[in-house]
PDB file of C-alpha atoms in Angstrom:
ATOM      1  CA  UNK A 348     114.236 138.370 126.817  1.00  0.00           C
ATOM      2  CA  UNK A 349     117.054 140.194 125.153  1.00  0.00           C
ATOM      3  CA  UNK A 350     116.910 141.233 121.499  1.00  0.00           C
ATOM      4  CA  UNK A 351     119.358 138.416 120.742  1.00  0.00           C
ATOM      5  CA  UNK A 352     117.045 135.907 122.436  1.00  0.00           C
ATOM      6  CA  UNK A 353     114.121 137.167 120.391  1.00  0.00           C
ATOM      7  CA  UNK A 354     116.199 136.915 117.218  1.00  0.00           C
ATOM      8  CA  UNK A 355     117.119 133.318 117.982  1.00  0.00           C
ATOM      9  CA  UNK A 356     113.458 132.423 118.462  1.00  0.00           C
ATOM     10  CA  UNK A 357     112.520 134.291 115.282  1.00  0.00           C
ATOM     11  CA  UNK A 358     115.169 132.386 113.331  1.00  0.00           C
ATOM     12  CA  UNK A 359     114.016 129.020 114.693  1.00  0.00           C
ATOM     13  CA  UNK A 360     110.419 129.844 113.899  1.00  0.00           C
ATOM     14  CA  UNK A 361     111.486 130.770 110.363  1.00  0.00           C
ATOM     15  CA  UNK A 362     112.987 127.300 110.013  1.00  0.00           C
ATOM     16  CA  UNK A 363     109.678 125.786 111.137  1.00  0.00           C
ATOM     17  CA  UNK A 364     107.817 127.986 108.647  1.00  0.00           C
ATOM     18  CA  UNK A 365     110.149 127.012 105.800  1.00  0.00           C
ATOM     19  CA  UNK A 366     109.990 123.299 106.634  1.00  0.00           C
ATOM     20  CA  UNK A 367     106.211 123.378 106.903  1.00  0.00           C
ATOM     21  CA  UNK A 368     105.908 125.152 103.541  1.00  0.00           C
ATOM     22  CA  UNK A 369     108.123 122.497 101.955  1.00  0.00           C
ATOM     23  CA  UNK A 370     106.075 119.702 103.498  1.00  0.00           C
ATOM     24  CA  UNK A 371     102.838 121.251 102.238  1.00  0.00           C
ATOM     25  CA  UNK A 372     104.340 121.576  98.763  1.00  0.00           C
ATOM     26  CA  UNK A 373     105.318 117.886  98.831  1.00  0.00           C
ATOM     27  CA  UNK A 374     101.816 116.956  99.969  1.00  0.00           C
ATOM     28  CA  UNK A 375     100.359 118.881  97.030  1.00  0.00           C
ATOM     29  CA  UNK A 376     102.867 117.528  94.510  1.00  0.00           C
ATOM     30  CA  UNK A 377     102.301 113.895  95.460  1.00  0.00           C
ATOM     31  CA  UNK A 378      98.536 114.038  95.851  1.00  0.00           C
ATOM     32  CA  UNK A 379      98.723 113.334  99.554  1.00  0.00           C
ATOM     33  CA  UNK A 380      96.824 116.509 100.359  1.00  0.00           C
ATOM     34  CA  UNK A 381      93.582 115.021  99.093  1.00  0.00           C
ATOM     35  CA  UNK A 382      94.260 111.681 100.794  1.00  0.00           C
ATOM     36  CA  UNK A 383      95.246 113.148 104.154  1.00  0.00           C
ATOM     37  CA  UNK A 384      93.211 116.330 104.682  1.00  0.00           C
ATOM     38  CA  UNK A 385      93.495 116.149 108.484  1.00  0.00           C
ATOM     39  CA  UNK A 386      97.274 116.181 108.240  1.00  0.00           C
ATOM     40  CA  UNK A 387      97.178 119.146 105.869  1.00  0.00           C
ATOM     41  CA  UNK A 388      94.936 120.947 108.342  1.00  0.00           C
ATOM     42  CA  UNK A 389      97.437 120.256 111.132  1.00  0.00           C
ATOM     43  CA  UNK A 390     100.295 121.532 108.974  1.00  0.00           C
ATOM     44  CA  UNK A 391      98.366 124.745 108.331  1.00  0.00           C
ATOM     45  CA  UNK A 392      97.761 125.097 112.079  1.00  0.00           C
ATOM     46  CA  UNK A 393     101.498 124.702 112.717  1.00  0.00           C
ATOM     47  CA  UNK A 394     102.242 127.290 110.053  1.00  0.00           C
ATOM     48  CA  UNK A 395      99.679 129.758 111.419  1.00  0.00           C
ATOM     49  CA  UNK A 396     101.015 129.394 114.964  1.00  0.00           C
ATOM     50  CA  UNK A 397     104.645 129.797 113.900  1.00  0.00           C
ATOM     51  CA  UNK A 398     103.862 132.931 111.883  1.00  0.00           C
ATOM     52  CA  UNK A 399     101.828 134.413 114.742  1.00  0.00           C
ATOM     53  CA  UNK A 400     104.564 133.655 117.298  1.00  0.00           C
ATOM     54  CA  UNK A 401     107.259 135.016 114.992  1.00  0.00           C
ATOM     55  CA  UNK A 402     105.327 138.251 114.585  1.00  0.00           C
ATOM     56  CA  UNK A 403     104.910 138.578 118.358  1.00  0.00           C
ATOM     57  CA  UNK A 404     108.633 138.105 118.969  1.00  0.00           C
ATOM     58  CA  UNK A 405     109.473 140.593 116.237  1.00  0.00           C
ATOM     59  CA  UNK A 406     107.203 143.204 117.780  1.00  0.00           C
ATOM     60  CA  UNK A 407     108.626 142.626 121.262  1.00  0.00           C
ATOM     61  CA  UNK A 408     112.164 142.884 119.936  1.00  0.00           C
ATOM     62  CA  UNK A 409     111.359 146.161 118.163  1.00  0.00           C
ATOM     63  CA  UNK A 410     109.825 147.602 121.337  1.00  0.00           C
ATOM     64  CA  UNK A 411     113.079 147.181 123.274  1.00  0.00           C
TER      65      UNK A 411
END
């Protein structure tokens, strides 16, 4: 992948991270977090994966 390709992936992952944060905040604000703990767990898994993948792409881009 080129540095530009990595940057595009990093940017898209940032959008996923931002959207997931907003969804988690809405869950907390509306009380859904306590009613739907499995969904909150899945959102955290999505967030963890996106952050991990973003870090990997950043490191690969910096190595080039």
